Coordinates of C-alpha atoms in Angstrom, one line a residue:
X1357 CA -28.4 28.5 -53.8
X1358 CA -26.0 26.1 -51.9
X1359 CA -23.7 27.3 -49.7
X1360 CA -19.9 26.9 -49.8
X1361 CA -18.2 24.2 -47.8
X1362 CA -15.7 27.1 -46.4
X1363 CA -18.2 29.6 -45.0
X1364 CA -18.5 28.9 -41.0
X1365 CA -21.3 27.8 -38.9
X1366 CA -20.6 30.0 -36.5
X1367 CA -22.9 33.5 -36.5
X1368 CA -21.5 36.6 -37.5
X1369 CA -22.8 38.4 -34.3
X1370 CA -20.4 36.1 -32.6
X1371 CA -16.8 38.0 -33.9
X1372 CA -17.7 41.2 -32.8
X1373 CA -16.1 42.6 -35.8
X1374 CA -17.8 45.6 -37.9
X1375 CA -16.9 47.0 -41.3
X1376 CA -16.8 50.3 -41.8
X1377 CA -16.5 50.4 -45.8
X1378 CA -15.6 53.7 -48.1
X1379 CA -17.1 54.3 -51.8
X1380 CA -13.9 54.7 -53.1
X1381 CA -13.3 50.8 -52.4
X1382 CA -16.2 50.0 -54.1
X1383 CA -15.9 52.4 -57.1
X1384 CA -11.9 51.0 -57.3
X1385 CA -13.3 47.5 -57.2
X1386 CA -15.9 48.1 -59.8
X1387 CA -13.5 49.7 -62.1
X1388 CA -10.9 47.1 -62.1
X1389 CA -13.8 44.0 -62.9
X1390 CA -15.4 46.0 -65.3
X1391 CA -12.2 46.9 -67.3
X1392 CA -10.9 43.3 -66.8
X1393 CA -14.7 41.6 -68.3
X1394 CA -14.7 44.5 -71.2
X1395 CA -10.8 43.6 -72.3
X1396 CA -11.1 40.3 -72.0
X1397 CA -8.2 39.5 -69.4
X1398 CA -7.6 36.2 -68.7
X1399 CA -6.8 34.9 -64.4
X1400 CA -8.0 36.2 -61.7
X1401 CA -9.2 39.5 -60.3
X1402 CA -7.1 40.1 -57.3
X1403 CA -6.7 43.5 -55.3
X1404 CA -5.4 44.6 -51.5
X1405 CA -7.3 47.0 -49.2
X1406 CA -6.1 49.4 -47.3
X1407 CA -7.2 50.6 -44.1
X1408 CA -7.2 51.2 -40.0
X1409 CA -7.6 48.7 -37.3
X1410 CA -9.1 50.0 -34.0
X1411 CA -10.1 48.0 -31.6
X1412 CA -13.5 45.8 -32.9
X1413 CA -14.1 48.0 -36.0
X1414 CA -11.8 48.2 -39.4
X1415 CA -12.1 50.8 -41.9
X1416 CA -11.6 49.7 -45.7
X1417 CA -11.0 53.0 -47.2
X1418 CA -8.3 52.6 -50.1
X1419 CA -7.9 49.7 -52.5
X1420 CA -5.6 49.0 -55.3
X1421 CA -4.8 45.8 -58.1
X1422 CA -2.5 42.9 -57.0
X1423 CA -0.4 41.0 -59.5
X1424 CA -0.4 37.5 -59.0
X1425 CA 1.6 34.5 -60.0
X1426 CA 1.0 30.6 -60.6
X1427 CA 2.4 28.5 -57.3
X1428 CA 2.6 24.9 -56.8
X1429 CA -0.3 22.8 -57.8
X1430 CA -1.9 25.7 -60.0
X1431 CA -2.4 27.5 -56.9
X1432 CA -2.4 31.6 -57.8
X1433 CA -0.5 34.0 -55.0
X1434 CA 0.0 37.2 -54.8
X1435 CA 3.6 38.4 -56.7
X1436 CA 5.3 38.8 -53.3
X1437 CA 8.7 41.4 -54.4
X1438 CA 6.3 43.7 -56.4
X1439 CA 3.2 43.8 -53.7
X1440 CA 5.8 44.3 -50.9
X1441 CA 6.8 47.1 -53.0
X1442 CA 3.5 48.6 -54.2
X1443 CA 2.5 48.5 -50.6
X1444 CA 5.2 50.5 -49.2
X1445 CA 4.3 53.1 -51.9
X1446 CA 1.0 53.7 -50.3
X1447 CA 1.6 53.7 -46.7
X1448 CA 4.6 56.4 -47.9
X1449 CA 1.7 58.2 -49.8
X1450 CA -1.2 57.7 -47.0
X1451 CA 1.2 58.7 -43.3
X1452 CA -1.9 60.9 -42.3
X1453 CA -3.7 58.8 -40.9
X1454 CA -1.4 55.8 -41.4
X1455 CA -3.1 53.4 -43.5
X1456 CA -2.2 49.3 -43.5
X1457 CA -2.9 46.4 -45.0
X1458 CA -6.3 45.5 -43.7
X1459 CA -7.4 42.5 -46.1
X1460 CA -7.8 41.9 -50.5
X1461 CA -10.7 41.5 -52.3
X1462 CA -12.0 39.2 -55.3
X1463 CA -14.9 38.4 -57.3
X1464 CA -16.7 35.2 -56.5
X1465 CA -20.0 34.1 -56.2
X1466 CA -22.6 34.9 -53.6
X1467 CA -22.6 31.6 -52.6
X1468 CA -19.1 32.4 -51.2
X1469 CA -15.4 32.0 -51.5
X1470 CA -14.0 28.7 -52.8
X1471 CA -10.8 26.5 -52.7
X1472 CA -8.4 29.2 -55.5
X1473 CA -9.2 31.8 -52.8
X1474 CA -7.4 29.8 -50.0
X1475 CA -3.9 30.4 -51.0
X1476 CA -4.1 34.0 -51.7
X1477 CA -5.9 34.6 -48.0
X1478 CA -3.4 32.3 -45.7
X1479 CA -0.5 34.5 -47.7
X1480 CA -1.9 37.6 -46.0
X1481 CA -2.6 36.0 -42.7
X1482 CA 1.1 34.4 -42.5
X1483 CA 3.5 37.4 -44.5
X1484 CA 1.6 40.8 -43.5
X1485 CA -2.0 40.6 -41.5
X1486 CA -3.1 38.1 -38.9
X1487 CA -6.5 39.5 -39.0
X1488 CA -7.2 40.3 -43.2
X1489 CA -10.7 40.4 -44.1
X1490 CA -11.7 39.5 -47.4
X1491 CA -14.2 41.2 -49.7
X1492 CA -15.9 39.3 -52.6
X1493 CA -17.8 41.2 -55.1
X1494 CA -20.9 38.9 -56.6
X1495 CA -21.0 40.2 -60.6
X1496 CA -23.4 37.5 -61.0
X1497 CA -25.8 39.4 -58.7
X1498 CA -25.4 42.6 -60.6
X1499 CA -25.9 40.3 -64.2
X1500 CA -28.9 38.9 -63.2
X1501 CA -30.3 41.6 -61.1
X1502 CA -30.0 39.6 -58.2
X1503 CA -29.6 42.7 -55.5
X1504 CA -32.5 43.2 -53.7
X1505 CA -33.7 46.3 -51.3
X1506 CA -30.2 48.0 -51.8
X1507 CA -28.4 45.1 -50.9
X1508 CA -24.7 46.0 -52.5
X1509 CA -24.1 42.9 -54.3
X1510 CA -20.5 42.1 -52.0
X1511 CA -19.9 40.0 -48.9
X1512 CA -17.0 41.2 -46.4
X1513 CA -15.4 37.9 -44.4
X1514 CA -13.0 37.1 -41.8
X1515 CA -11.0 33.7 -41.5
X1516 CA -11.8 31.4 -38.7
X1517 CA -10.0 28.3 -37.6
X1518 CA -12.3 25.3 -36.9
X1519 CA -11.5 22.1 -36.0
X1520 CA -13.1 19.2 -38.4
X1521 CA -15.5 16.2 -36.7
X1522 CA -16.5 13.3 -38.8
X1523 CA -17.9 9.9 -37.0
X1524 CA -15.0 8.2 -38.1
X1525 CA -12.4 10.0 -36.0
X1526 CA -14.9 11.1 -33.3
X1527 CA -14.4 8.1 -31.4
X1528 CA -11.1 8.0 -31.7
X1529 CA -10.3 11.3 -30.2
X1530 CA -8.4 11.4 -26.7
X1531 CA -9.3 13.8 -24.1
X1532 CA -7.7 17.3 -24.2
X1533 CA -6.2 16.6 -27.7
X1534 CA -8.1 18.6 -30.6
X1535 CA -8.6 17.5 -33.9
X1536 CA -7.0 19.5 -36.9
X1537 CA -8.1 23.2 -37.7
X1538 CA -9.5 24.1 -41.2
X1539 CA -9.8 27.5 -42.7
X1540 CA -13.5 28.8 -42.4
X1541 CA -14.8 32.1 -43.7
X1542 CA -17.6 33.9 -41.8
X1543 CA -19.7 36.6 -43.2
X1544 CA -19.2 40.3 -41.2
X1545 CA -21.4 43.1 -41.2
X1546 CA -20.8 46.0 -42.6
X1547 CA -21.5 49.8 -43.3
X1548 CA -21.0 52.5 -45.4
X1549 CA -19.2 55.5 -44.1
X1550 CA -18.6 58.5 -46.6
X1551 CA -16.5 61.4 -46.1
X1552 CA -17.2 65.0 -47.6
X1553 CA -14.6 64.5 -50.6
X1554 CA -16.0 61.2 -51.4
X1555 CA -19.4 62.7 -51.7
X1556 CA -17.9 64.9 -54.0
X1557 CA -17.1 61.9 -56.1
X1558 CA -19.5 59.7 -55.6
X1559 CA -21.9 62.3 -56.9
X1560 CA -20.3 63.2 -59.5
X1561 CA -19.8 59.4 -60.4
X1562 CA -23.3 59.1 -60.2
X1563 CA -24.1 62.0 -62.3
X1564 CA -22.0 61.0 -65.0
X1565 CA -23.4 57.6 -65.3
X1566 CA -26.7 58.7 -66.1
X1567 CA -25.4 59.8 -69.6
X1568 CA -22.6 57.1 -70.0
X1569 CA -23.3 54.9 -72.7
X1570 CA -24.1 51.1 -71.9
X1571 CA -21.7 49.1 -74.0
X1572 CA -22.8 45.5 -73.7
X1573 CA -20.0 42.8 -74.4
X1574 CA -21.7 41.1 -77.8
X1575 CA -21.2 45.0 -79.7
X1576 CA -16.9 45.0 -78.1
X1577 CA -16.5 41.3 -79.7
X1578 CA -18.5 42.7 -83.0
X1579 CA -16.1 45.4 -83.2
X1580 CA -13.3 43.9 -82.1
X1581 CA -11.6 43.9 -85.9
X1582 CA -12.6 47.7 -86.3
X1583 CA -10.5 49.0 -83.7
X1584 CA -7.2 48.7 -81.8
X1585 CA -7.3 46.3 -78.4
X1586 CA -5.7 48.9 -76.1
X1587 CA -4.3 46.4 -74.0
X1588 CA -1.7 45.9 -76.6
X1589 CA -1.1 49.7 -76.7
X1590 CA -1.3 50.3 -72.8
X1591 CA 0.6 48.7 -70.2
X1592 CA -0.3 48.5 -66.4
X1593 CA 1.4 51.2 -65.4
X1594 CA 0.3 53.2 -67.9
X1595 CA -3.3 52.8 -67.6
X1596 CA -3.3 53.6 -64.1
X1597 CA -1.3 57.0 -64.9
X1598 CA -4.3 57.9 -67.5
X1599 CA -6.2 56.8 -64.5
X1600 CA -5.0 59.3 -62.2
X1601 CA -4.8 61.8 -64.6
X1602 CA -8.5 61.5 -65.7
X1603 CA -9.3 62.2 -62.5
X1604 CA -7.4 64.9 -61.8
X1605 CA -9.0 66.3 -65.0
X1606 CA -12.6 65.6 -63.7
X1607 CA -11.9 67.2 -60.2
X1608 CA -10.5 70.7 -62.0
X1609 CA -13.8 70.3 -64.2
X1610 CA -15.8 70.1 -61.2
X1611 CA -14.4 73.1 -59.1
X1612 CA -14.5 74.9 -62.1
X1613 CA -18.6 74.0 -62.0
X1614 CA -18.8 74.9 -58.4
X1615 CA -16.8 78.3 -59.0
X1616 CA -19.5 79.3 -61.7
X1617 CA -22.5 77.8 -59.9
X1618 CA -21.3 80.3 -56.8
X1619 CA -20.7 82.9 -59.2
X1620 CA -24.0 82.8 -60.7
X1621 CA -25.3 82.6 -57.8
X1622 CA -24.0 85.6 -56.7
X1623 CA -24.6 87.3 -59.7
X1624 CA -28.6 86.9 -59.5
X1625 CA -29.3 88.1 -56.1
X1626 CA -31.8 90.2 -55.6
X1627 CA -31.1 94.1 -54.5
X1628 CA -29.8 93.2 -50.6
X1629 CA -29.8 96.1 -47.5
X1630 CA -26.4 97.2 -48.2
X1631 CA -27.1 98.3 -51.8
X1632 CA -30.7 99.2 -51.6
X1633 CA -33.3 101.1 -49.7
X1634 CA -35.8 98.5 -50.2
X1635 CA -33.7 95.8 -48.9
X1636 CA -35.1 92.2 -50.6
X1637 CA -36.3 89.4 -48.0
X1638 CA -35.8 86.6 -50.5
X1639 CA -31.6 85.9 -49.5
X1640 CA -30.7 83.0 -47.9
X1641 CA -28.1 84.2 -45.2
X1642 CA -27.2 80.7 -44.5
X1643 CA -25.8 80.3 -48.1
X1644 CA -24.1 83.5 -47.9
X1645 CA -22.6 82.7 -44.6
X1646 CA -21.1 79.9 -46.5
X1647 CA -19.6 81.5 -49.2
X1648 CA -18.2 84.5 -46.9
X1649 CA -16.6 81.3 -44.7
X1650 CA -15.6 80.0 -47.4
X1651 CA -14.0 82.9 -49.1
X1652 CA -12.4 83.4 -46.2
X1653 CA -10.6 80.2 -46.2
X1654 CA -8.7 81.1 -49.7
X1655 CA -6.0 82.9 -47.7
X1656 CA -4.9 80.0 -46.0
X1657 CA -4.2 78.0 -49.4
X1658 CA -2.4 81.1 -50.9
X1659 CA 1.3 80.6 -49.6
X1660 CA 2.2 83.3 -46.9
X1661 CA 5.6 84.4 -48.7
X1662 CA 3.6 85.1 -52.6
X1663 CA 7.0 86.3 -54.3
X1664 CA 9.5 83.2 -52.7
X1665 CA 6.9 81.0 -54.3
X1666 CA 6.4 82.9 -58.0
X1667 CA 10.4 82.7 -57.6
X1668 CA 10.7 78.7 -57.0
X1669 CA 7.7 78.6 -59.5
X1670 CA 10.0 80.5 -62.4
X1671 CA 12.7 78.8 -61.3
X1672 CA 11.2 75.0 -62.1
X1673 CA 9.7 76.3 -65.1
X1674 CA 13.0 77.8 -66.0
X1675 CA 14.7 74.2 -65.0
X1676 CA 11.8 72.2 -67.6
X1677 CA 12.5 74.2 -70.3
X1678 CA 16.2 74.2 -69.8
X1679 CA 16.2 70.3 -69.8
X1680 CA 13.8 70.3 -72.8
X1681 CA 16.4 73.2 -74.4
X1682 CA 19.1 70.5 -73.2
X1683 CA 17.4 67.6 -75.1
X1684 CA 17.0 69.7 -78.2
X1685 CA 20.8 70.2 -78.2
X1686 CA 21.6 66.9 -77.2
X1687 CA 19.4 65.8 -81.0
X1688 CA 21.1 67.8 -82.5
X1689 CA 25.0 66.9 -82.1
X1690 CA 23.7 63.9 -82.7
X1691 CA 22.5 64.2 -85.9
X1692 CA 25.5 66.2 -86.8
X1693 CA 27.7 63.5 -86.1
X1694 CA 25.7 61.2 -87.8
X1695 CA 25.5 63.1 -90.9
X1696 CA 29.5 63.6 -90.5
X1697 CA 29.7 59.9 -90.4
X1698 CA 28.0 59.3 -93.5
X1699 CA 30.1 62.4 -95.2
X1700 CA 33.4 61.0 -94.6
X1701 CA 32.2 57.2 -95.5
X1702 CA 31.0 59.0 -99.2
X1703 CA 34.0 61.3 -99.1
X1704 CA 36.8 58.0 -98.6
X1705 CA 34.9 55.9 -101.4
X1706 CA 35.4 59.5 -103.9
X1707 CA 39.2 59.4 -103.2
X1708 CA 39.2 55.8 -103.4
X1709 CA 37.7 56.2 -107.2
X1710 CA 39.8 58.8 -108.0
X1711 CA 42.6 57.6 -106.4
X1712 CA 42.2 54.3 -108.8
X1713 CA 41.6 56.2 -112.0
X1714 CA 44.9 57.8 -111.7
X1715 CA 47.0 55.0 -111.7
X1716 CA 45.3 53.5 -114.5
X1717 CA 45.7 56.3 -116.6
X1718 CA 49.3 56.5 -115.5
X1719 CA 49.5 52.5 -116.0
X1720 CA 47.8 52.9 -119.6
X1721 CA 50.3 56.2 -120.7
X1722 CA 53.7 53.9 -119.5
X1723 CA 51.9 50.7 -121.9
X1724 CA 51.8 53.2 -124.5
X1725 CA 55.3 55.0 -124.2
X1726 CA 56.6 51.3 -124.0
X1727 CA 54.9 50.3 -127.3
X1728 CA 56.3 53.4 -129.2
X1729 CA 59.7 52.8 -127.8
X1730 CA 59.8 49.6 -129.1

């Protein structure tokens, strides 16, 4: 496969540089190409990654969708007032260790990054990170089964300047006067470092996936006139709330696992010392140690002062259902005064009617006194 005209000649040993990457980067960047293949969305797939710099090595650990705009010369960049903004929301979120903006990633082939993903990169380099990295992610690879040994089907790159020689302006050049710089892109290595919670995760991710249902892109376009496009129904900001809220549903599902896989656990041990004169040798005191370390960790999430908390608790339940109670009431003068409105419009055309009967009457009688009169 040819290479592109932007990647570096240079090696990557030479930079010094190593990547230290998180799954959750990779199952973000996953998630957001295969939602935006399977709905059909039309530009680019752009995203920010968030991280730590020390020293020679930079951690990817966080990564989140950019919204990008058209620039000059159909040129796409990043939609500078809401990134700033959505930026500042997770370095507010992520103090602990502080996390910055460390470099954005794309899809692109595995040949490497091309002329659309120029703009987008020196935007980084000049408004927020001399240093960005950029991560493509090769869906071509995964396609066409392209991967090979475990190889994850991404590159990680950092932007080099170099200057450009051509034999026409090589003999033109003066001493101590360099020719101009072009953006180059040379490939980084890379790890994969995983904490405990991400194990967690990942595990579960990868448990799950086993009985997910492959939905190939042919049977979505066949069924596209049998059911609702949710991208219609769903904005951005809403999917990412039934994002966050899925998985906050699968992490309660899980402890709740865990709790009954200890308790079951528990629960079929064999007669121990304590309770038996025939004390069984078939426990595993490491795993009990575990679950007595463990137990003994639950005091430290209950809150020291129980009944100041069950107070503040009843107190912002009390608060919810007295804005709720609030909004009820609020409905209800409304309709009231609605239904007073339409009263008195029905109650003035009445006394307009009868209002007009009456003098026609009264008109008829003085016709008829006038008539007998005469």
């Amino acid at each position: 496969m040819a290479t592109s005209s932007l990647i570096s000649s240079q090696k990557a040993s030479d930079s010094g540089l190593h990547i230290h990457l998180h799954p959750l980067v990779l199952l973000t960047v996953s998630d957001l190409i295969t939602r935006h293949i399977l709905r059909r969305r039309e530009g680019p797939i752009v995203g920010a990654l968030l991280g730590q710099h020390n020293g020679r090595d930079i951690t990817l650990e966080h990564a989140f969708e950019c919204q990008v705009v058209n620039g000059e010369q159909e040129t796409v960049l990043l939609h500078q007032t809401w990134f700033e903004d959505r930026l500042q929301q997770y370095k507010d979120v992520h103090k602990a260790p502080l996390l910055e903006l460390v470099g954005w990633f794309t899809a692109a082939p595995s040949s490497g990054p091309d002329e659309q993903h120029v703009p987008i990169h020196q935007q980084i380099l000049h408004h927020y990170n001399e240093t960005a990295v950029l991560l493509t992610f090769h869906p071509s690879d995964v396609l066409e089964g392209g991967s090979h040994g475990g190889k994850l089907p991404l590159t990680i790159y950092e932007s080099v300047y170099e200057g450009t020689h051509t034999a026409g302006n090589e003999s033109m050049e003066v001493d101590g006067q360099e020719g101009p710089l072009d953006l180059k892109f040379r490939e980084l290595p890379y790890s994969v470092d995983t904490g405990e919670a991400e194990m967690i995760g990942v595990d579960f991710v990868a448990r799950g996936g086993g009985n997910a249902t492959n939905v190939q892109v042919s049977q979505v376009a066949d069924n596209e006139t049998q059911t609702l496009n949710d991208t219609s129904i769903l904005s951005s900001e809403d999917e990412e709330l039934l994002t966050s809220l899925t998985a906050r549903a699968n992490a309660v599902k899980m402890l709740h696992t865990r709790i009954k896989m200890v308790k079951d656990y528990l629960t079929n041990l064999p007669p121990s010392y304590p309770d038996s004169e025939n004390p069984s040798t078939d426990i595993d005191h490491t795993i009990l140690r575990s679950i007595q370390a463990l137990i003994n960790r639950l005091p430290i999430l209950i809150p020291a002062d129980g009944l100041a908390f069950d107070q503040e608790s009843i107190a912002e339940k009390n608060d919810v259902a007295l804005v709720e109670l609030l909004g009820y009431l609020t409905n209800g003068t409304k309709n009231i005064r609605e239904m007073g409105k339409k009263f008195d419009t029905v109650n003035n055309a009445k006394q307009r009617r009868t209002r007009g009967n009456r003098y026609g009457h009264s008109q008829l009688f003085e016709d008829v006194e006038g008539t007998v009169g005469d």
